[in-house]
Every structure is written in C-alpha cells, then in structure tokens.
PDB file of C-alpha atoms and ligand atoms in Angstrom:
ATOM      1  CA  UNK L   1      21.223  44.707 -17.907  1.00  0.00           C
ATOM      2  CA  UNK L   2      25.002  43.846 -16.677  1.00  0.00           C
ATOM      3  CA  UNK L   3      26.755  40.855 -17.847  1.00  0.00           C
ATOM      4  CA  UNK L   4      26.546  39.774 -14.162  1.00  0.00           C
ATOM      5  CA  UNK L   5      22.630  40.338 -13.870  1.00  0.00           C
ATOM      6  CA  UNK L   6      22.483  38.134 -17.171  1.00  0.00           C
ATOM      7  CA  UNK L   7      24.326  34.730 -15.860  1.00  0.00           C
ATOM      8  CA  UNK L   8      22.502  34.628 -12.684  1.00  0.00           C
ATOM      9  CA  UNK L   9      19.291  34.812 -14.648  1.00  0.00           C
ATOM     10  CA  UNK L  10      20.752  32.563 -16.864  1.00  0.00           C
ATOM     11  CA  UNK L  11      21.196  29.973 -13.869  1.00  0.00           C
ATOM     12  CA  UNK L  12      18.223  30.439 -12.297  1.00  0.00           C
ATOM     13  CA  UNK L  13      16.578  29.100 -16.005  1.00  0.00           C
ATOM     14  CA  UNK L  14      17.181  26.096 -15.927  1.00  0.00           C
ATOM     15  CA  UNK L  15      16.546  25.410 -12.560  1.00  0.00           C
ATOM     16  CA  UNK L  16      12.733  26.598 -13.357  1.00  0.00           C
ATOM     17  CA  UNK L  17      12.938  24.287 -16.183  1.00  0.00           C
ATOM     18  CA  UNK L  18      13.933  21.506 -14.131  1.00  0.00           C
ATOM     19  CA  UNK L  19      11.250  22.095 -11.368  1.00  0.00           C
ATOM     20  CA  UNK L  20       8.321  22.419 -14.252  1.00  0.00           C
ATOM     21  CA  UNK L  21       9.934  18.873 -16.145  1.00  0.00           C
ATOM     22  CA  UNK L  22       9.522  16.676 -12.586  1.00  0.00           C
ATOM     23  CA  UNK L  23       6.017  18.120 -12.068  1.00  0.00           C
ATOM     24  CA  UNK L  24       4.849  17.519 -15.176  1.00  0.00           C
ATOM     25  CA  UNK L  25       2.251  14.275 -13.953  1.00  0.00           C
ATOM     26  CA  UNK L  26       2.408  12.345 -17.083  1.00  0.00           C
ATOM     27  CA  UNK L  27       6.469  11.527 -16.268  1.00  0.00           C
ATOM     28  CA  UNK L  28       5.721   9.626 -13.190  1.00  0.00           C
ATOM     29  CA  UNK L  29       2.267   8.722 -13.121  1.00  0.00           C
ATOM     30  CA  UNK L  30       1.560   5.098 -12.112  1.00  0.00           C
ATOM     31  CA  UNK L  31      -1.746   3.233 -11.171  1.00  0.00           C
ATOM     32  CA  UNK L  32      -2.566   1.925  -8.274  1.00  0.00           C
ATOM     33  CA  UNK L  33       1.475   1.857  -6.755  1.00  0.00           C
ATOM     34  CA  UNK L  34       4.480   4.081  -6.208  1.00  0.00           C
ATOM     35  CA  UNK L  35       6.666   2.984  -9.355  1.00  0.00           C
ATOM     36  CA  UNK L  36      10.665   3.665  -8.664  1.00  0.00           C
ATOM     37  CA  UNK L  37      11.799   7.579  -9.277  1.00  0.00           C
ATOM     38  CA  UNK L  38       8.206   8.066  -9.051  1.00  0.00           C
ATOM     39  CA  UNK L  39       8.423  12.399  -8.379  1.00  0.00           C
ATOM     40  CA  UNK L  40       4.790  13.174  -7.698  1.00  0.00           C
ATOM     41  CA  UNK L  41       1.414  11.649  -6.710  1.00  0.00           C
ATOM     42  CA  UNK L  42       0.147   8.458  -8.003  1.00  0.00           C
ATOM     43  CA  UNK L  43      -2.447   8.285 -11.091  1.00  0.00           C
ATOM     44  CA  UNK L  44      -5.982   9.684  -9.094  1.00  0.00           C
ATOM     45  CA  UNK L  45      -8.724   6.812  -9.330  1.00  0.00           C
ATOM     46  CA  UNK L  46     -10.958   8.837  -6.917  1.00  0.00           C
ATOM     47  CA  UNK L  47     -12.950  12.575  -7.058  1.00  0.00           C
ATOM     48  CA  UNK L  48     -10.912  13.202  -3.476  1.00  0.00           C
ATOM     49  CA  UNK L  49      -7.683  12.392  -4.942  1.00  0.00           C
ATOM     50  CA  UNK L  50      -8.447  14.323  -8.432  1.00  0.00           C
ATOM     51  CA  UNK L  51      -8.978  17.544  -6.323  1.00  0.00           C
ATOM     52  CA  UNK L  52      -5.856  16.909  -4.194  1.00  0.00           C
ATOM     53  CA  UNK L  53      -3.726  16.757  -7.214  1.00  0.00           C
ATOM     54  CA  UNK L  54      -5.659  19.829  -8.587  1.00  0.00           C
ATOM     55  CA  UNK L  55      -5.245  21.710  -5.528  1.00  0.00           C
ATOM     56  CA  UNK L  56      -1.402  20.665  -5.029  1.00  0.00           C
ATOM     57  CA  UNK L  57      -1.134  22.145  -8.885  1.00  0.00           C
ATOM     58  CA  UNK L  58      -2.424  25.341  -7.563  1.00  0.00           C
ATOM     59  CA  UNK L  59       0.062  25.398  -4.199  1.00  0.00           C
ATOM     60  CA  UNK L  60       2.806  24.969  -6.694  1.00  0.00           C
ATOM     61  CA  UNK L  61       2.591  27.441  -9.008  1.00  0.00           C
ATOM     62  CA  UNK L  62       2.138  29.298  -6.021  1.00  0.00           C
ATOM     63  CA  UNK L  63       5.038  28.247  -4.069  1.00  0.00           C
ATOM     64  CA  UNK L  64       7.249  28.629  -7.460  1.00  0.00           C
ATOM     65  CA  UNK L  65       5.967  32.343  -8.217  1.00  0.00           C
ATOM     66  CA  UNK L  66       7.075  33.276  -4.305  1.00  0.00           C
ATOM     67  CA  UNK L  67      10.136  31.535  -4.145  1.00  0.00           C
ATOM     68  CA  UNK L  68      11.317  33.100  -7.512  1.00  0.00           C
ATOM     69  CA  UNK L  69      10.134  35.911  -6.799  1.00  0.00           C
ATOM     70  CA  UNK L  70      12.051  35.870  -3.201  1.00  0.00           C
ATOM     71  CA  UNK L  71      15.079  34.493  -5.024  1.00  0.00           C
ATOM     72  CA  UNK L  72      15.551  37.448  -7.801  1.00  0.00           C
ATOM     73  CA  UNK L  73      14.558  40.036  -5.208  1.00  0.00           C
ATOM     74  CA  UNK L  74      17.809  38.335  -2.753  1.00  0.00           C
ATOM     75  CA  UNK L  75      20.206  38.570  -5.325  1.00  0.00           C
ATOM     76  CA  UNK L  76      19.612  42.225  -6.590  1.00  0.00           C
ATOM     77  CA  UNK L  77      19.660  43.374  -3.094  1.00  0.00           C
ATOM     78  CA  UNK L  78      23.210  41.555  -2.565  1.00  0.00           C
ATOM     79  CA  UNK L  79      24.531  42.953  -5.824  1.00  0.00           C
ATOM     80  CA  UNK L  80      22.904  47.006  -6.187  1.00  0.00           C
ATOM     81  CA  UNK L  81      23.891  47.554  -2.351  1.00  0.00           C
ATOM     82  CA  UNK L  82      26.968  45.620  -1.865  1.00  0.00           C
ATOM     83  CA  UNK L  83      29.805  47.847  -0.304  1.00  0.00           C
ATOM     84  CA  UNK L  84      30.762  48.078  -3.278  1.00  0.00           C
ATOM     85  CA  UNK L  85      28.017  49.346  -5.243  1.00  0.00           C
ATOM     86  CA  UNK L  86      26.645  51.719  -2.496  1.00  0.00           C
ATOM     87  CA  UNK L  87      29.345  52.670  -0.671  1.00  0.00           C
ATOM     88  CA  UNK L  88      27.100  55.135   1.793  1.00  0.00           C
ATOM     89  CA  UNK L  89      24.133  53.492   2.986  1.00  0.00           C
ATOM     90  CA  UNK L  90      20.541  55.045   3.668  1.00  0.00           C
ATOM     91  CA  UNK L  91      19.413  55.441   7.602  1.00  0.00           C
ATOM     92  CA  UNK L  92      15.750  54.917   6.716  1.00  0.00           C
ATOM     93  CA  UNK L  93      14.358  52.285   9.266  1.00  0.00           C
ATOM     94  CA  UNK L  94      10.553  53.300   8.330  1.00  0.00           C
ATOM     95  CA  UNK L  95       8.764  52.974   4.926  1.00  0.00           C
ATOM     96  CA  UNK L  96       4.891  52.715   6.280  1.00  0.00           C
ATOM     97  CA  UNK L  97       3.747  51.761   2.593  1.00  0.00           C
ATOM     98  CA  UNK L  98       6.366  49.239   2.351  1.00  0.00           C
ATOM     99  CA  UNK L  99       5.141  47.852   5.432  1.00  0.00           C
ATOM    100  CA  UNK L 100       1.343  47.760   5.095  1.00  0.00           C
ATOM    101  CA  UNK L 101       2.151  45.763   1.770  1.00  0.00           C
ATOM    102  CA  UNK L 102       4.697  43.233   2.688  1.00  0.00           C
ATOM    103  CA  UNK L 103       1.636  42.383   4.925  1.00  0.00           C
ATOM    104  CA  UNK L 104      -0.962  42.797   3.398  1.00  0.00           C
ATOM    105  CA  UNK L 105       0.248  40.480   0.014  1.00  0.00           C
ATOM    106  CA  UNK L 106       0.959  37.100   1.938  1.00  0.00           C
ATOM    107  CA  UNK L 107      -1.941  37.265   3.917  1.00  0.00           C
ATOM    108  CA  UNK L 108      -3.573  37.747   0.471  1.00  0.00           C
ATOM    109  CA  UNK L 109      -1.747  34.478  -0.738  1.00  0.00           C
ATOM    110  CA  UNK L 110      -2.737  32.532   2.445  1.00  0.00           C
ATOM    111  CA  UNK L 111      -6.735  33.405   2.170  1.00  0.00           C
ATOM    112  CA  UNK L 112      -6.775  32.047  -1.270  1.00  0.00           C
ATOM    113  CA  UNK L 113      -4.824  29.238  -0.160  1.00  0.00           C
ATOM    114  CA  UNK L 114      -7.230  28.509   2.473  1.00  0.00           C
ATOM    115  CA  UNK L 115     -10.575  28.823   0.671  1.00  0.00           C
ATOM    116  CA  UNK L 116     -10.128  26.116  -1.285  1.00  0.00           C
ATOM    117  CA  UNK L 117      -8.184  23.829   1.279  1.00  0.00           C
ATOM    118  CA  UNK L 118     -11.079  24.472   3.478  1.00  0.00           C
ATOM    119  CA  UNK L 119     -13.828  23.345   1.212  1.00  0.00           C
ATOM    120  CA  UNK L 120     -11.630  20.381   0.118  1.00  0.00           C
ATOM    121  CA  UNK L 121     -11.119  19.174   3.645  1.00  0.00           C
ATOM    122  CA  UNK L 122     -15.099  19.423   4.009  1.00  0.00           C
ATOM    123  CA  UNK L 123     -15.241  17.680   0.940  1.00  0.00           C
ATOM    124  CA  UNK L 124     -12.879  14.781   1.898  1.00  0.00           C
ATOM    125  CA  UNK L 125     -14.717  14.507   5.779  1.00  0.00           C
ATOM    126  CA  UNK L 126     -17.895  12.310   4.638  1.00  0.00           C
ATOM    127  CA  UNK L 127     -20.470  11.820   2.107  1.00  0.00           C
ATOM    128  CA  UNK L 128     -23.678  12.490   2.140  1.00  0.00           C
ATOM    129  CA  UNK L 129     -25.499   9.643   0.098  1.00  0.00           C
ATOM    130  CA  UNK L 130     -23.327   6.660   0.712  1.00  0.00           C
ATOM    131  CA  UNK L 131     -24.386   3.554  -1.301  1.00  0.00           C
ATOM    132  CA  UNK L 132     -22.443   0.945   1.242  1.00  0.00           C
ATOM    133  CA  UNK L 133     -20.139   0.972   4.140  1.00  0.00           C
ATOM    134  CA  UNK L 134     -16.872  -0.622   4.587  1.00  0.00           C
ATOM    135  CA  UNK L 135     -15.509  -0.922   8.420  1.00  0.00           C
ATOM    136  CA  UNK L 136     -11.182  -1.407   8.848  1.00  0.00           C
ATOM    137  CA  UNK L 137     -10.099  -2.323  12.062  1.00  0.00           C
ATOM    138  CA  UNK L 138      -5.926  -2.055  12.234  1.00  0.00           C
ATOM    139  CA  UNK L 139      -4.358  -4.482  14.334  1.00  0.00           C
ATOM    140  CA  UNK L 140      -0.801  -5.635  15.333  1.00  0.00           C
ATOM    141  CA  UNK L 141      -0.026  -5.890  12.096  1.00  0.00           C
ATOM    142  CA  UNK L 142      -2.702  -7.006   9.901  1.00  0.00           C
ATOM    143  CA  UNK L 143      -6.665  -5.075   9.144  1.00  0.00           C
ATOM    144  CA  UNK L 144      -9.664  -6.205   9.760  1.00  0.00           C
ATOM    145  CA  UNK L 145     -12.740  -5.604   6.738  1.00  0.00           C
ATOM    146  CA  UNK L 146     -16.112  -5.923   7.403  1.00  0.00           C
ATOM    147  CA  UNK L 147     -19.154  -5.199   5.597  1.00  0.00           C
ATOM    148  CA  UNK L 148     -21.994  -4.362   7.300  1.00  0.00           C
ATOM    149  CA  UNK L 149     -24.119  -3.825   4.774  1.00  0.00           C
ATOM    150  CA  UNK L 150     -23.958  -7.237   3.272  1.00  0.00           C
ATOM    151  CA  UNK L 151     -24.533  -9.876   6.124  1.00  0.00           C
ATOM    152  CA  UNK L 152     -21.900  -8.384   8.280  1.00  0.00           C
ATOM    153  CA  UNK L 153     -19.324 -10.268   5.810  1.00  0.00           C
ATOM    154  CA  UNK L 154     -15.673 -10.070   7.729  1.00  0.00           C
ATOM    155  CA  UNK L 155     -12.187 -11.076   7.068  1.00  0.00           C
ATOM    156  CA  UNK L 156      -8.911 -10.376   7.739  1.00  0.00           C
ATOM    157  CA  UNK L 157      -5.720  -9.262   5.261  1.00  0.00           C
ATOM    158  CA  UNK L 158      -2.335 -10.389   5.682  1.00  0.00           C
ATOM    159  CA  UNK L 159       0.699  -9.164   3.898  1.00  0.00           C
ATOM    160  CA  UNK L 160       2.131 -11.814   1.287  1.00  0.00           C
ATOM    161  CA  UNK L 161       5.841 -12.575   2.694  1.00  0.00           C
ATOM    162  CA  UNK L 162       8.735 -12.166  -0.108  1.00  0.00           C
ATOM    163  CA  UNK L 163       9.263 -16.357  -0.439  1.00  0.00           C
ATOM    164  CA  UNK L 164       5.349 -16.787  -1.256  1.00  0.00           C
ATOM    165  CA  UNK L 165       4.707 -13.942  -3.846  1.00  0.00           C
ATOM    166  CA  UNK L 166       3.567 -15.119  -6.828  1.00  0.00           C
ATOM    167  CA  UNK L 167       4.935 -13.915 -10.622  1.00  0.00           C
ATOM    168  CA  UNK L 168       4.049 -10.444 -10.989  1.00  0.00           C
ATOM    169  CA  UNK L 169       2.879  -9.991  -7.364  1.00  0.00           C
ATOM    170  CA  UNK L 170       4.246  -6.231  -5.710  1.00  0.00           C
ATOM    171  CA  UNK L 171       6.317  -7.048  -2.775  1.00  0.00           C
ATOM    172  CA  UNK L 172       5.360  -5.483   0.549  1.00  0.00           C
ATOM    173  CA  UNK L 173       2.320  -4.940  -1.184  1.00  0.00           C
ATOM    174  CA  UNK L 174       0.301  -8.116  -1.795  1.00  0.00           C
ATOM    175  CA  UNK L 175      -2.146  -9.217   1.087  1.00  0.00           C
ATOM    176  CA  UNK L 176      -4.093 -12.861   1.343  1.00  0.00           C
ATOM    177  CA  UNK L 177      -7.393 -11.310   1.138  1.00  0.00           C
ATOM    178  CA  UNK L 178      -8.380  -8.540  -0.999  1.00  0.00           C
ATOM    179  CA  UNK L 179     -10.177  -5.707  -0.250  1.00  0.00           C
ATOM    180  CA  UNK L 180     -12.535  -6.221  -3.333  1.00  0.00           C
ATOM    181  CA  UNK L 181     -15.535  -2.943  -4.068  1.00  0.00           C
ATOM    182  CA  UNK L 182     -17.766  -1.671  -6.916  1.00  0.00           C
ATOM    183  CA  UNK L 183     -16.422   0.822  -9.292  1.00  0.00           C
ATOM    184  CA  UNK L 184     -18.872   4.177  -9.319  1.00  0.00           C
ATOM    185  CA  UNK L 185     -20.336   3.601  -5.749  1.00  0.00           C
ATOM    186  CA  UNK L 186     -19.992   6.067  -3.023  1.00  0.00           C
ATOM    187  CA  UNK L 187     -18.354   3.823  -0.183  1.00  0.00           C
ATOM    188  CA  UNK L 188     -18.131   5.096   3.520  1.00  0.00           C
ATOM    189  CA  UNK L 189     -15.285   3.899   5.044  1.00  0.00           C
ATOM    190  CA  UNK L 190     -15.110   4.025   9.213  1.00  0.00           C
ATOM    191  CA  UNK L 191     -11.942   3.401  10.326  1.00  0.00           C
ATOM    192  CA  UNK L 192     -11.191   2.321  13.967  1.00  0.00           C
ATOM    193  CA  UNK L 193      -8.313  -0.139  16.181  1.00  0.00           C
ATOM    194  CA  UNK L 194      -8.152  -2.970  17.620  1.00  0.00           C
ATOM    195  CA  UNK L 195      -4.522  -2.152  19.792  1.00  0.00           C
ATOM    196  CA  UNK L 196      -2.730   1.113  18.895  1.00  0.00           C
ATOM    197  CA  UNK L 197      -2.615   4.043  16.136  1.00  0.00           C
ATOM    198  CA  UNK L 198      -1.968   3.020  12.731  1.00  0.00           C
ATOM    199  CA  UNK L 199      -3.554   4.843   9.623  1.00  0.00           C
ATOM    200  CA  UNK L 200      -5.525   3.172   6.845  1.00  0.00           C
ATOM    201  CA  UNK L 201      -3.978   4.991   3.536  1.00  0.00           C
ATOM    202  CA  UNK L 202      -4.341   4.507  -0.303  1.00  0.00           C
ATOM    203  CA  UNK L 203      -2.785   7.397  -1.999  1.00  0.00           C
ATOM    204  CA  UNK L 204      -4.276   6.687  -5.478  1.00  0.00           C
ATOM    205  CA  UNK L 205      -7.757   7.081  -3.779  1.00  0.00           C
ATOM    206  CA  UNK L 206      -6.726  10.462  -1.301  1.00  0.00           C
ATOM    207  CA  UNK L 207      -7.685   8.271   1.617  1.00  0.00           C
ATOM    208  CA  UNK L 208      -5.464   8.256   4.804  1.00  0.00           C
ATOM    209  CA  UNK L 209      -6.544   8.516   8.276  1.00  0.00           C
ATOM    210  CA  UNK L 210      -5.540   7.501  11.627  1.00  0.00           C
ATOM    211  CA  UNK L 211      -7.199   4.166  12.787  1.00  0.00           C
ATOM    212  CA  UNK L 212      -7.497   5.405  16.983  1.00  0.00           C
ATOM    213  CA  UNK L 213      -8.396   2.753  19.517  1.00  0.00           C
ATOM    214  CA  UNK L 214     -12.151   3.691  20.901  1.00  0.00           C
ATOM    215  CA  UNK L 215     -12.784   6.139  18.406  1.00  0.00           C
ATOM    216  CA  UNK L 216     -14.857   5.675  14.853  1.00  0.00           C
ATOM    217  CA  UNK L 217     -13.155   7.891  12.336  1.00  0.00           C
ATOM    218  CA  UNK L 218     -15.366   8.676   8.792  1.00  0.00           C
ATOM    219  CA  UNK L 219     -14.192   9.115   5.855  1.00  0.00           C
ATOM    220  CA  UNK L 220     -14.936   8.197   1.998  1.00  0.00           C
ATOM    221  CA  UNK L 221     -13.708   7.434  -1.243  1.00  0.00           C
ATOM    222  CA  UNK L 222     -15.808   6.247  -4.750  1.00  0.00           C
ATOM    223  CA  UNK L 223     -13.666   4.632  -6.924  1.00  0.00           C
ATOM    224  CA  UNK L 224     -13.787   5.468 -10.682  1.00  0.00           C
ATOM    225  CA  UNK L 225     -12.219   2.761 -12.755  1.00  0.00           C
ATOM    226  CA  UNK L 226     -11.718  -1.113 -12.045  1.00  0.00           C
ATOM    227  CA  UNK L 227      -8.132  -2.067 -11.159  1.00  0.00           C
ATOM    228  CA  UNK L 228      -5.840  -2.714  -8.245  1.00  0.00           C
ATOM    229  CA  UNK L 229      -4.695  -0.009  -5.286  1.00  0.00           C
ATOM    230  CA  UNK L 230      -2.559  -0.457  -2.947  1.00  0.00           C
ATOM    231  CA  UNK L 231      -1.704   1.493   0.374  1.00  0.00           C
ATOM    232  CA  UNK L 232       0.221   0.990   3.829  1.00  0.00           C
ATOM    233  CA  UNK L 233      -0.517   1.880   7.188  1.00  0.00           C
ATOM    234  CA  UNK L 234       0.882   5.278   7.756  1.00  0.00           C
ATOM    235  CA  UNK L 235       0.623   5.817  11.356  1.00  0.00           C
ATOM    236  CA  UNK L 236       4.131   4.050  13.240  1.00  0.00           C
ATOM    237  CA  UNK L 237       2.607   1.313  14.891  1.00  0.00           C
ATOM    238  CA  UNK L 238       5.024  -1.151  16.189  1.00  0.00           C
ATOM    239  CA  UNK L 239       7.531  -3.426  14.892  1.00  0.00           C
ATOM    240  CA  UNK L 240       5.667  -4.959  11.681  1.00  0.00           C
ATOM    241  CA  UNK L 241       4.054  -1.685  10.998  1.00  0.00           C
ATOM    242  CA  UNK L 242       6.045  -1.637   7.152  1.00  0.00           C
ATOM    243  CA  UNK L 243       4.305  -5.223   6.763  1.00  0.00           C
ATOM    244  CA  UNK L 244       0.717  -4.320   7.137  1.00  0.00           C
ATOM    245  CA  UNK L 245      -0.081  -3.446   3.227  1.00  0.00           C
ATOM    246  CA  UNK L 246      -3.722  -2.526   2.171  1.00  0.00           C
ATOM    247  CA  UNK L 247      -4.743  -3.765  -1.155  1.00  0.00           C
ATOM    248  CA  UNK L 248      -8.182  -3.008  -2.818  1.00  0.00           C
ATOM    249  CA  UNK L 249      -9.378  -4.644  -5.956  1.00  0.00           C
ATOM    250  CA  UNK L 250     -12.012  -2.318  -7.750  1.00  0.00           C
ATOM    251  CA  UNK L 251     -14.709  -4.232 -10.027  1.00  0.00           C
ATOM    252  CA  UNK L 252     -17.554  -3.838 -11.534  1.00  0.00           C
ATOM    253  CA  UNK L 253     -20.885  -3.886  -9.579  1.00  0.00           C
ATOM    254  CA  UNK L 254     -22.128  -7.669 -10.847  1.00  0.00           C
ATOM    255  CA  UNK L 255     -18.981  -8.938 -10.105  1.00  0.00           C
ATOM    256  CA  UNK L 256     -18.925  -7.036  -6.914  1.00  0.00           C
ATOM    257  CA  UNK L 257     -22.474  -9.066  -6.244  1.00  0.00           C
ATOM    258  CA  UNK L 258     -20.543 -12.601  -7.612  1.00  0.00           C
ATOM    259  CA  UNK L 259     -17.834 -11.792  -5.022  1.00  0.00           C
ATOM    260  CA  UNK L 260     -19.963 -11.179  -2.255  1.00  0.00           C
ATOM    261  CA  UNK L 261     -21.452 -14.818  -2.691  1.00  0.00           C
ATOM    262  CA  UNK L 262     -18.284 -16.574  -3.035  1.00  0.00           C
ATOM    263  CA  UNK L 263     -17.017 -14.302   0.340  1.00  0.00           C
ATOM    264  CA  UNK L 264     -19.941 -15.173   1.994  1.00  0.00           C
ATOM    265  CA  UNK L 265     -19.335 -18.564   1.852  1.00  0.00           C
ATOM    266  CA  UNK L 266     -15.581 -18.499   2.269  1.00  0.00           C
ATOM    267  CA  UNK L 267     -15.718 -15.746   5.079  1.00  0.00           C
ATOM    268  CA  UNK L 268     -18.748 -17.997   6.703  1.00  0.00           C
ATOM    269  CA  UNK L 269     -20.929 -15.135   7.067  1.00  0.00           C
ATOM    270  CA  UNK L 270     -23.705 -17.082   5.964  1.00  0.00           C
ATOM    271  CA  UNK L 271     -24.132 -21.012   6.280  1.00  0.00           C
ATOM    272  CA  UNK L 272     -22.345 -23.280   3.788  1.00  0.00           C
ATOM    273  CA  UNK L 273     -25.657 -24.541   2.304  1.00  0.00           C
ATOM    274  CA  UNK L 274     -26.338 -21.293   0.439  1.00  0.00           C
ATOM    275  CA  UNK L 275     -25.849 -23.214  -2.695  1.00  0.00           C
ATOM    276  CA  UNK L 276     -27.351 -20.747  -4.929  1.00  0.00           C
ATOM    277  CA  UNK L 277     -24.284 -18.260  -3.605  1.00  0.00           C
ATOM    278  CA  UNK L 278     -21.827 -20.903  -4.675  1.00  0.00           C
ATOM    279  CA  UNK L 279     -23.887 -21.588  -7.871  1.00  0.00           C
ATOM    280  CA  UNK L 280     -23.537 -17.800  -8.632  1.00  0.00           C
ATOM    281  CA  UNK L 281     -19.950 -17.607  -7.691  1.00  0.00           C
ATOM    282  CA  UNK L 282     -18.876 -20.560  -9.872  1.00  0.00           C
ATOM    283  CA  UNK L 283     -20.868 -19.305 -12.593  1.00  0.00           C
ATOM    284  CA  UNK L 284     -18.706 -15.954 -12.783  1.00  0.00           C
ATOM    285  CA  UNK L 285     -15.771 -17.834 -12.616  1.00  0.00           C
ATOM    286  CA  UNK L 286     -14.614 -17.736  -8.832  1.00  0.00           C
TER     287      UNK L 286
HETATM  288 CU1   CU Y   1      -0.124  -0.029  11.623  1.00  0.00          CU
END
C-alpha cells in the first residue's frame, strides 16, 4: 500500500469512529423528552417504537457499509487513473457483467430494506385486540381527549405558558390536563380535526400521524413502563402550532381506575353525586 493510500485510510478512521460513538443509544438516550445534544431517538417506552429503533439500527449499518464502501471505491478511482497514473486511457464503454451487477446488488439492498419496513408499517397501522380506545381531536391550538370507553369522559389540554410553569415543569411541554393511561394495555388511538392538519406525535411511543379534518385516522401504541411522554403536533398548523404540546402520563391500571373517578367528576362526564367516585379518588390520593 502507498504512503498516500495509507493517510486517506487513516482519515476516513476516525470519521467511522465518530459516526459509530453518536449512534451508540446509551449517549443520548432520554425518557419521555428530547434532552439538549440529544443525537438519536428518545428512550422506546412502546413495542412500535422498540422496532423503529431496531429497524433504524439495521438502515444504518446499511447506509454506513454503502457509503464507505462508495467512498473508498471514489478515491481509488481518482488516484489509480489520474492523468497521472494512467496516462492512456481505456475506450471500453461496455462491461455487460459489470452492468448486470451494479444492478442487480442495490436492488438486492432495497428488497431487504423493504421486507421488514413493510411488515413494520403493518405492524404500526392497528391492533387487533385493543383493550380501550382513546379519541384526539387537534384544534387551533390545543387537543381534544375523549374516552369512549369509559362514559365518554372528555377534556381538553392546553400548553402551560413559560410565566406559569411550575419547578421542574418542561417548557413548551407541560399541558393543563394530562393525557393519563394504563401501563401494559393495548390502547387504540383514532386521531381526527376539528379545523386543519396537525399531527398527534410522541416519539418515545413511535406514534405520529396526521390529525385530517373529516377523516378518522387509526393507529396504536401500548405503553410499557409508568412515567411521563411528551410529544408536539407535527403537522404546520397555524400560528400557535409550536404551542400545542401533548403530554401523556402512564400509570398503573388501579390508578388508571382511581383517575378515571376523579376525571369523571372533574370532566363532568358523570353527575357530581357519584360520591363513591370521589370516595375512591380521595382514597388514592387525588
Ligand atoms: Cu397543530
């Protein structure tokens, strides 16, 4: 190998090095939220999202294997027939096995690309045994949550503004009501508008789709530990559309049922004199 040949490798090293240090999750992953210098996806807390970061692992060490492979294949081309080093070039315009294989190889790459984005996509689309539903309804700029399966229990969520956030609340992020579902239950989520497009996304959980005006999109997610995710709408929407935060808080499912008591009540989907609801609620320490 020529002392030239041995620095550009030398380069391109580190650079490979570099790419395989920012992927590496564990550097950047955060739960629930986008933490700052954040390189890759946030923390999965869902079986859709687990698959999209598996499947994004498997694009990139197919992406890196092209590109380096395009990249070493450039620069021995430029040096072993430079004017220089081939002075009289070949007239061949045909190579017919060349050809067939230059073909051939990325549509190779692009099949077993698709397979699996395929499946995933089917996958992501709906569930088949769904133990509840949740409807969102975006609006100019705030969603609309309803429950249908539990009394038809409603509310809207408002983003927090900066001078009311409270000590350790995320800014931009924070809404009045929460979005608050059981941990470990397969949750269909139908996603429709009240005005124009947005998109109802939570990255943690690999949900985002477009909230359309007259049309009932499906989708779900199942949620595997109890915390806090938050999400934005993702579709342009209008001149508040960077102040329309989503904000789920995952529990467990009897606190899920003590919730759903206290909402009730607060959300007036059942009459105020459902004392044992408030009884319950009070007695799991809303
Ligand atoms: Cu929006």
């Amino acid at each position: 190998m020529t002392k030239k040949r041995l620095f550009i490798l030398k380069l391109l090293l580190p650079v490979i090095a570099l790419l395989g240090a920012f992927y590496f999750p564990a550097l950047a992953m955060a739960d629930g939220f986008a933490k700052p210098w954040q390189m890759v996806q946030q923390a999965s807390a869902s079986p859709v999202q687990t698959r999209l970061i598996d499947f994004h692992t498997m694009i990139f060490y197919i992406i890196t294997g092209v590109a380096v492979f395009v990249t070493i294949l450039l620069v021995y081309v430029m040096i072993r027939f430079s004017a220089k080093n081939n002075p009289v070039p070949s007239k061949n315009t045909h190579n017919v096995a060349l050809e067939f294989f230059w073909t051939l190889i990325p549509v190779v790459i692009l099949v077993i690309i698709a397979i699996p984005s395929l499946s995933l996509l089917k996958y992501m689309d709906r569930v088949e045994n769904a133990d509840m539903t949740l409807k969102v309804t975006g609006y100019q700029w705030y969603w609309g949550y309803e429950y249908p399966d539990h009394d038809g229990l409603s509310f809207t969520s408002y983003m927090i503004p900066d001078n009311e956030l409270k000590e350790g609340q995320k800014r931009l992020l924070e809404t009045d009501n929460l979005i608050v579902l059981p941990v470990d239950t397969n949750v269909r989520v139908l996603i429709t508008s009240g005005d124009v497009i947005h998109a109802w996304a939570v990255p943690s959980l690999g949900v985002k789709l477009d909230a359309v005006p007259g049309r009932l999109n499906e989708t779900w997610l199942r949620i595997d530990k109890e915390g806090k995710y938050y999400g934005q709408c993702s579709e342009l929407c209008g001149k508040d559309h960077a102040f329309m935060p989503i904000a789920i808080k995952a529990v467990s499912k009897e606190e899920f049922k003590l919730w759903l008591n206290r909402a009730k009540v607060e959300f007036g989907a059942v009459n105020d004199n459902n004392e044992s609801g408030i009884e319950l609620a009070q007695a799991g320490g809303y």
